């Protein structure tokens, strides 16, 4: 079983050549470039402890065609190169990145593919995060309110909304591009025309923290193509959050709740 944190963190530089990953999840898949044969993709891998590492591909390799449809699956990866990352915004906090080649093989482990992983941060935790951790995407969830869509904005479609938890903390979320339409339609459907409270779980969104004068302004934003959300309320963390809302939130008790994941 591979630990993405420990298997590489103590590896001398002269041994950072190739590796076997015995059990990792294709946590997030997003397009990186377009070639004559179509797009090829980058992959965010997660191990059983939730530690994440990026794997890039430098070409439209036959062994990877169709793998973009397997997000969330657990796999073994054979013969992948390891390199150090640069000190800038990265999709993961790992100091290493994996680079797949034509020799890389990926095998799906069917027996494990009912297992899912999201590393949820509570909304009230986000303003207290260390500045180093703000360089990497996070997962979080909350009840949606105050939604505004700007479909004709000069810079492209944009949506802003807020999410809150069950102890009255909130944070702004900003969506851009095609995801605006997807999340707008999803919210309309799940809320039943505004009659129900909706829980949104956000996967790999970037935290922005700006402070010019006065208190800092903090918000979440889609970034780099890997931010996501899904329509599925079966994660244990979401079910636990939903139950806590039903026990303590008067708006949810009155109007009901739907899960948007």
Tab-separated table of C-alpha atoms in Angstrom:
chain	number	residue	atom	x	y	z
A	1	UNK	CA	0.000	0.000	0.000
A	2	UNK	CA	1.447	3.357	-1.035
A	3	UNK	CA	1.674	6.340	1.301
A	4	UNK	CA	2.058	9.411	-0.904
A	5	UNK	CA	3.347	11.395	2.071
A	6	UNK	CA	5.911	9.009	3.552
A	7	UNK	CA	7.056	6.973	0.566
A	8	UNK	CA	8.512	10.053	-1.134
A	9	UNK	CA	9.278	12.562	1.628
A	10	UNK	CA	12.374	10.692	2.814
A	11	UNK	CA	13.576	9.550	-0.595
A	12	UNK	CA	17.039	10.877	-1.579
A	13	UNK	CA	17.081	12.928	-4.767
A	14	UNK	CA	19.187	10.391	-6.626
A	15	UNK	CA	16.382	7.817	-6.254
A	16	UNK	CA	13.588	10.033	-7.578
A	17	UNK	CA	13.283	8.202	-10.883
A	18	UNK	CA	10.377	5.760	-11.053
A	19	UNK	CA	7.958	4.196	-8.641
A	20	UNK	CA	5.060	1.798	-8.188
A	21	UNK	CA	1.899	3.154	-6.550
A	22	UNK	CA	0.083	0.181	-5.079
A	23	UNK	CA	-3.191	1.743	-3.955
A	24	UNK	CA	-4.248	5.307	-4.749
A	25	UNK	CA	-7.467	7.018	-5.740
A	26	UNK	CA	-7.994	9.103	-8.872
A	27	UNK	CA	-9.284	11.898	-6.663
A	28	UNK	CA	-9.696	14.514	-9.405
A	29	UNK	CA	-9.088	14.504	-13.166
A	30	UNK	CA	-8.955	17.673	-15.256
A	31	UNK	CA	-7.841	18.508	-18.830
A	32	UNK	CA	-4.379	19.962	-19.276
A	33	UNK	CA	-3.936	20.462	-23.034
A	34	UNK	CA	-5.481	19.753	-26.427
A	35	UNK	CA	-3.599	17.772	-29.072
A	36	UNK	CA	-4.454	16.542	-32.561
A	37	UNK	CA	-5.742	13.372	-30.916
A	38	UNK	CA	-7.861	15.230	-28.363
A	39	UNK	CA	-7.291	16.440	-24.786
A	40	UNK	CA	-4.954	14.860	-22.310
A	41	UNK	CA	-5.340	15.127	-18.582
A	42	UNK	CA	-3.722	15.725	-15.231
A	43	UNK	CA	-4.643	13.655	-12.203
A	44	UNK	CA	-4.844	14.392	-8.486
A	45	UNK	CA	-4.115	11.183	-6.590
A	46	UNK	CA	-5.054	10.528	-2.960
A	47	UNK	CA	-3.897	7.738	-0.672
A	48	UNK	CA	-5.887	6.144	2.151
A	49	UNK	CA	-4.816	8.884	4.575
A	50	UNK	CA	-6.142	11.569	2.240
A	51	UNK	CA	-2.709	12.891	1.285
A	52	UNK	CA	-2.750	14.167	-2.301
A	53	UNK	CA	-0.192	14.368	-5.093
A	54	UNK	CA	-0.465	15.510	-8.700
A	55	UNK	CA	0.343	13.252	-11.650
A	56	UNK	CA	0.877	14.893	-15.034
A	57	UNK	CA	1.023	13.444	-18.524
A	58	UNK	CA	3.143	14.921	-21.302
A	59	UNK	CA	1.189	13.445	-24.180
A	60	UNK	CA	-1.925	11.681	-25.379
A	61	UNK	CA	-0.736	8.224	-24.354
A	62	UNK	CA	-2.839	5.209	-25.431
A	63	UNK	CA	-2.644	3.705	-21.933
A	64	UNK	CA	-4.486	6.738	-20.524
A	65	UNK	CA	-7.268	7.108	-23.078
A	66	UNK	CA	-10.613	6.740	-21.338
A	67	UNK	CA	-9.089	7.066	-17.869
A	68	UNK	CA	-10.572	10.574	-17.580
A	69	UNK	CA	-13.951	8.877	-17.063
A	70	UNK	CA	-12.728	6.966	-14.004
A	71	UNK	CA	-12.571	9.766	-11.433
A	72	UNK	CA	-13.019	8.434	-7.908
A	73	UNK	CA	-11.684	4.978	-8.769
A	74	UNK	CA	-8.920	3.223	-6.832
A	75	UNK	CA	-5.979	2.104	-8.945
A	76	UNK	CA	-2.460	0.721	-9.062
A	77	UNK	CA	0.027	2.712	-11.142
A	78	UNK	CA	3.180	1.123	-12.520
A	79	UNK	CA	6.344	2.941	-13.652
A	80	UNK	CA	5.801	6.627	-12.952
A	81	UNK	CA	8.550	9.238	-12.629
A	82	UNK	CA	8.917	11.534	-9.631
A	83	UNK	CA	10.009	15.170	-9.645
A	84	UNK	CA	10.012	18.076	-7.233
A	85	UNK	CA	7.397	20.831	-7.502
A	86	UNK	CA	7.992	24.573	-7.721
A	87	UNK	CA	7.175	26.939	-4.803
A	88	UNK	CA	3.969	28.464	-6.180
A	89	UNK	CA	0.247	27.689	-6.107
A	90	UNK	CA	-0.123	23.960	-6.655
A	91	UNK	CA	-3.142	21.643	-6.688
A	92	UNK	CA	-1.629	19.678	-3.770
A	93	UNK	CA	0.661	20.373	-0.824
A	94	UNK	CA	3.124	17.630	-1.748
A	95	UNK	CA	6.695	18.768	-2.539
A	96	UNK	CA	6.723	16.123	-5.274
A	97	UNK	CA	4.826	15.565	-8.499
A	98	UNK	CA	4.486	12.400	-10.569
A	99	UNK	CA	4.986	12.381	-14.315
A	100	UNK	CA	3.454	9.591	-16.389
A	101	UNK	CA	5.089	8.396	-19.600
A	102	UNK	CA	4.272	5.980	-22.415
A	103	UNK	CA	5.528	3.187	-20.160
A	104	UNK	CA	3.133	4.010	-17.320
A	105	UNK	CA	0.389	1.447	-16.697
A	106	UNK	CA	-2.786	1.999	-14.645
A	107	UNK	CA	-4.876	-0.874	-13.271
A	108	UNK	CA	-8.287	-0.285	-11.670
A	109	UNK	CA	-8.872	-2.140	-8.380
A	110	UNK	CA	-12.545	-3.064	-8.613
A	111	UNK	CA	-12.928	-4.292	-5.033
A	112	UNK	CA	-12.117	-0.869	-3.590
A	113	UNK	CA	-14.210	1.396	-5.754
A	114	UNK	CA	-17.021	1.910	-3.267
A	115	UNK	CA	-14.578	3.861	-1.075
A	116	UNK	CA	-14.539	7.643	-1.424
A	117	UNK	CA	-12.415	10.321	0.187
A	118	UNK	CA	-12.894	14.034	0.719
A	119	UNK	CA	-10.905	15.969	3.315
A	120	UNK	CA	-13.561	18.424	4.486
A	121	UNK	CA	-12.541	21.633	6.240
A	122	UNK	CA	-15.176	23.271	8.423
A	123	UNK	CA	-16.148	26.777	7.351
A	124	UNK	CA	-15.079	28.177	10.705
A	125	UNK	CA	-11.616	26.581	10.258
A	126	UNK	CA	-10.834	28.313	6.962
A	127	UNK	CA	-10.046	31.837	8.298
A	128	UNK	CA	-7.675	30.254	10.839
A	129	UNK	CA	-5.694	28.241	8.305
A	130	UNK	CA	-1.952	28.876	8.149
A	131	UNK	CA	-0.898	30.979	5.167
A	132	UNK	CA	1.153	28.068	3.792
A	133	UNK	CA	-1.973	25.904	3.637
A	134	UNK	CA	-3.791	28.568	1.630
A	135	UNK	CA	-1.594	27.710	-1.354
A	136	UNK	CA	-3.488	24.455	-1.870
A	137	UNK	CA	-7.133	23.626	-2.690
A	138	UNK	CA	-9.523	22.499	0.036
A	139	UNK	CA	-12.786	20.571	0.365
A	140	UNK	CA	-15.651	22.022	2.373
A	141	UNK	CA	-19.446	22.050	2.577
A	142	UNK	CA	-22.281	24.203	3.814
A	143	UNK	CA	-25.821	25.442	3.277
A	144	UNK	CA	-26.175	27.716	0.232
A	145	UNK	CA	-27.707	31.198	0.440
A	146	UNK	CA	-27.544	34.630	-1.255
A	147	UNK	CA	-26.918	33.354	-4.780
A	148	UNK	CA	-26.202	35.869	-7.555
A	149	UNK	CA	-25.460	34.944	-11.189
A	150	UNK	CA	-23.821	37.304	-13.717
A	151	UNK	CA	-24.190	35.418	-16.976
A	152	UNK	CA	-23.413	38.407	-19.217
A	153	UNK	CA	-20.358	39.703	-17.359
A	154	UNK	CA	-17.662	41.074	-19.742
A	155	UNK	CA	-15.085	38.604	-18.424
A	156	UNK	CA	-17.450	35.643	-18.835
A	157	UNK	CA	-20.210	34.022	-16.765
A	158	UNK	CA	-19.772	34.343	-13.024
A	159	UNK	CA	-21.741	33.281	-9.974
A	160	UNK	CA	-21.353	34.277	-6.346
A	161	UNK	CA	-22.993	32.582	-3.401
A	162	UNK	CA	-22.407	32.037	0.287
A	163	UNK	CA	-22.319	28.847	2.311
A	164	UNK	CA	-22.832	28.578	6.058
A	165	UNK	CA	-22.470	25.869	8.663
A	166	UNK	CA	-24.717	25.038	11.575
A	167	UNK	CA	-22.899	27.368	13.984
A	168	UNK	CA	-23.446	30.526	11.970
A	169	UNK	CA	-20.122	30.854	10.150
A	170	UNK	CA	-20.181	31.706	6.459
A	171	UNK	CA	-17.884	32.200	3.466
A	172	UNK	CA	-18.317	33.536	-0.069
A	173	UNK	CA	-17.841	31.249	-3.079
A	174	UNK	CA	-17.114	32.427	-6.627
A	175	UNK	CA	-17.734	30.265	-9.709
A	176	UNK	CA	-16.604	31.117	-13.249
A	177	UNK	CA	-16.856	29.565	-16.691
A	178	UNK	CA	-19.108	26.672	-17.655
A	179	UNK	CA	-19.464	25.567	-14.032
A	180	UNK	CA	-21.732	28.582	-13.484
A	181	UNK	CA	-24.518	26.970	-15.511
A	182	UNK	CA	-24.041	23.552	-13.954
A	183	UNK	CA	-24.209	24.757	-10.372
A	184	UNK	CA	-27.063	27.174	-11.134
A	185	UNK	CA	-29.181	24.411	-12.639
A	186	UNK	CA	-28.266	22.043	-9.827
A	187	UNK	CA	-29.243	24.522	-7.150
A	188	UNK	CA	-32.564	25.265	-8.869
A	189	UNK	CA	-33.375	21.574	-9.078
A	190	UNK	CA	-32.249	20.582	-5.586
A	191	UNK	CA	-33.903	23.522	-3.823
A	192	UNK	CA	-37.316	22.769	-5.313
A	193	UNK	CA	-37.767	26.332	-6.506
A	194	UNK	CA	-36.314	27.799	-3.324
A	195	UNK	CA	-38.488	25.799	-0.934
A	196	UNK	CA	-35.659	23.706	0.569
A	197	UNK	CA	-32.252	24.443	2.029
A	198	UNK	CA	-29.424	22.978	-0.076
A	199	UNK	CA	-26.094	21.588	1.114
A	200	UNK	CA	-23.222	22.032	-1.322
A	201	UNK	CA	-19.989	20.088	-0.931
A	202	UNK	CA	-17.072	21.693	-2.755
A	203	UNK	CA	-14.093	19.663	-3.919
A	204	UNK	CA	-10.661	21.263	-4.400
A	205	UNK	CA	-11.544	24.971	-4.352
A	206	UNK	CA	-8.906	27.637	-3.905
A	207	UNK	CA	-8.919	29.882	-0.827
A	208	UNK	CA	-8.263	33.578	-1.457
A	209	UNK	CA	-7.261	35.779	1.467
A	210	UNK	CA	-6.731	39.495	0.819
A	211	UNK	CA	-6.065	42.149	3.421
A	212	UNK	CA	-5.542	45.784	2.428
A	213	UNK	CA	-7.206	47.838	5.151
A	214	UNK	CA	-9.299	46.439	7.958
A	215	UNK	CA	-10.181	42.759	8.399
A	216	UNK	CA	-9.082	40.277	5.711
A	217	UNK	CA	-11.468	39.284	2.939
A	218	UNK	CA	-11.645	35.522	2.451
A	219	UNK	CA	-13.480	33.617	-0.263
A	220	UNK	CA	-13.379	30.355	-2.210
A	221	UNK	CA	-13.005	30.235	-5.973
A	222	UNK	CA	-12.741	27.718	-8.772
A	223	UNK	CA	-9.142	27.623	-9.949
A	224	UNK	CA	-7.044	25.746	-12.479
A	225	UNK	CA	-9.753	23.437	-13.776
A	226	UNK	CA	-9.727	21.050	-10.817
A	227	UNK	CA	-12.453	22.629	-8.618
A	228	UNK	CA	-15.602	20.521	-8.592
A	229	UNK	CA	-18.941	19.712	-6.952
A	230	UNK	CA	-21.249	16.711	-7.320
A	231	UNK	CA	-24.867	15.739	-6.887
A	232	UNK	CA	-24.617	12.974	-4.285
A	233	UNK	CA	-25.417	13.136	-0.573
A	234	UNK	CA	-24.146	9.710	0.453
A	235	UNK	CA	-20.786	10.699	1.931
A	236	UNK	CA	-20.755	9.999	5.693
A	237	UNK	CA	-19.490	13.520	6.417
A	238	UNK	CA	-22.382	15.058	4.485
A	239	UNK	CA	-24.926	12.842	6.203
A	240	UNK	CA	-23.473	13.778	9.597
A	241	UNK	CA	-23.594	17.472	8.688
A	242	UNK	CA	-27.180	17.102	7.471
A	243	UNK	CA	-28.209	15.462	10.725
A	244	UNK	CA	-26.593	18.230	12.748
A	245	UNK	CA	-28.590	20.773	10.725
A	246	UNK	CA	-31.822	18.890	11.337
A	247	UNK	CA	-31.077	18.909	15.065
A	248	UNK	CA	-30.061	22.542	15.454
A	249	UNK	CA	-30.928	24.736	12.462
A	250	UNK	CA	-34.419	26.328	12.573
A	251	UNK	CA	-34.432	27.117	8.834
A	252	UNK	CA	-33.649	23.524	7.941
A	253	UNK	CA	-36.154	22.220	10.475
A	254	UNK	CA	-38.822	24.376	8.864
A	255	UNK	CA	-37.994	23.969	5.167
A	256	UNK	CA	-36.148	20.654	4.901
A	257	UNK	CA	-32.778	20.067	3.260
A	258	UNK	CA	-31.406	18.504	0.099
A	259	UNK	CA	-27.821	17.384	-0.443
A	260	UNK	CA	-25.832	18.834	-3.324
A	261	UNK	CA	-22.415	17.170	-3.534
